[in-house]
Tab-separated table of C-alpha atoms in Angstrom:
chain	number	residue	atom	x	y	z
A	1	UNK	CA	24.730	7.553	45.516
A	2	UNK	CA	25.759	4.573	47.409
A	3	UNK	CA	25.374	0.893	47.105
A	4	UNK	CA	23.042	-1.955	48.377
A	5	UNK	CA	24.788	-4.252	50.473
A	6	UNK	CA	23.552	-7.511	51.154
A	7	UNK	CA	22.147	-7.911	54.920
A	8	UNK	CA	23.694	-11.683	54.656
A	9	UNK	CA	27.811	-11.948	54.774
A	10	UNK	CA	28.484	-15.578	53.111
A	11	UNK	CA	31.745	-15.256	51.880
A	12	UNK	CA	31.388	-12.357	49.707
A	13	UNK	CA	28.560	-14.218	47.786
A	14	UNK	CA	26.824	-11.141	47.227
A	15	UNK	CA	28.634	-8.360	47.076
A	16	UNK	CA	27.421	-5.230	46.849
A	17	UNK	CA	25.914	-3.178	43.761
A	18	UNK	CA	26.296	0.495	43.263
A	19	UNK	CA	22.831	1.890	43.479
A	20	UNK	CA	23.063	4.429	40.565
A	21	UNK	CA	23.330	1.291	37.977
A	22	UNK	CA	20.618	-0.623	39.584
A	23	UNK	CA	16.805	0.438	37.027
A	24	UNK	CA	14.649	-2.826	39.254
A	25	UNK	CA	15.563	-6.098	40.839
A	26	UNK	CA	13.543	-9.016	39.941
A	27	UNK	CA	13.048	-11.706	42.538
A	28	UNK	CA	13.671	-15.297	40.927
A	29	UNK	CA	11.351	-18.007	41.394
A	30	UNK	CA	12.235	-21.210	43.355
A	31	UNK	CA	13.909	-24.019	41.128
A	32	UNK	CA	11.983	-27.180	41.412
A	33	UNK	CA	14.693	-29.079	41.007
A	34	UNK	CA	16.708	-27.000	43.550
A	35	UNK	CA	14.421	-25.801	46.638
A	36	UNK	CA	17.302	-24.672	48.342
A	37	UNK	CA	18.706	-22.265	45.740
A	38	UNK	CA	16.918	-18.644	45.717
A	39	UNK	CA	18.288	-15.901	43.655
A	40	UNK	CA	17.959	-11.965	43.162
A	41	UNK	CA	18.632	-10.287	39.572
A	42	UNK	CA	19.549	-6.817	39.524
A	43	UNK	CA	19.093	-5.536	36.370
A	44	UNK	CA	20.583	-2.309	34.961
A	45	UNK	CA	20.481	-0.455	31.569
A	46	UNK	CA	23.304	-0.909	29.288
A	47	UNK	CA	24.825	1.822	26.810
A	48	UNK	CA	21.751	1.425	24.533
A	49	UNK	CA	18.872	1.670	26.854
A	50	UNK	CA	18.191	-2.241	27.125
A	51	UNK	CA	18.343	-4.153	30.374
A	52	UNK	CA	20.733	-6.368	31.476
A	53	UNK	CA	21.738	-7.741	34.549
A	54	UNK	CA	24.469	-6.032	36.509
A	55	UNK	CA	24.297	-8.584	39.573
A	56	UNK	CA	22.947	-11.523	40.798
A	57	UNK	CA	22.725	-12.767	44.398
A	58	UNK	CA	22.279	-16.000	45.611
A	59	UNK	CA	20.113	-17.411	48.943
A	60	UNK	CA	20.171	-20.939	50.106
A	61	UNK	CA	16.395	-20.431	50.869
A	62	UNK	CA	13.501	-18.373	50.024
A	63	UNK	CA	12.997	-17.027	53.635
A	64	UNK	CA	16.367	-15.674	52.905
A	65	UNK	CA	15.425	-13.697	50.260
A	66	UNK	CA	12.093	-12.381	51.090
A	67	UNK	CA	14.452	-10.531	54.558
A	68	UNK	CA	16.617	-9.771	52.055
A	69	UNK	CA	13.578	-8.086	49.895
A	70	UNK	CA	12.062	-6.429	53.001
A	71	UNK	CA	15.622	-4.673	53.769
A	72	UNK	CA	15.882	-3.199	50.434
A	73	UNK	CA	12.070	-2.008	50.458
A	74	UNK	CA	12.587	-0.382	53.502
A	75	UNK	CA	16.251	1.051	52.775
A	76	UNK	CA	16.177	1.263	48.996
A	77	UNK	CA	12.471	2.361	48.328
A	78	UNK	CA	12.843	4.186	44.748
A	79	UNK	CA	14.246	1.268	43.912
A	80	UNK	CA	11.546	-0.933	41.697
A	81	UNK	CA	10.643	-4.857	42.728
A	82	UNK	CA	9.412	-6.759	40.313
């Protein structure tokens, strides 16, 4: 398998995350305190069955994420969005 790359290239923010380690991604609600901070978990399964993130990535806005979302559901569609 190969990895998901982010579609955004901000100084190797997020980098990419081999696909085979990836179980779901979980998109991150918007901090109050921080509208301009957006984030992606990508959660995995450690050597005992129980998640765990492997990655996070980071947005400076939500409209970044949600393109970011809509790549990966169109490239990456076994993948599970929570």
């Amino acid at each position: 398998m190969g990895s998901v790359s982010s579609i955004f290239r901000i100084r190797n923010l997020n980098p990419p995350v081999d696909e085979d380690r990836i179980s779901r991604i979980e998109s991150v609600p918007v901090d109050a305190a921080n509208s301009h901070l957006s984030m992606l978990y990508f959660y995995g399964l450690d050597d005992q069955g129980h998640d765990k993130i492997v990655r996070i990535w980071f947005y400076s806005s939500r409209m970044f994420r949600e393109q970011e979302l809509n790549y990966i559901r169109l490239n990456f569609p076994h993948i599970p969005i929570v």
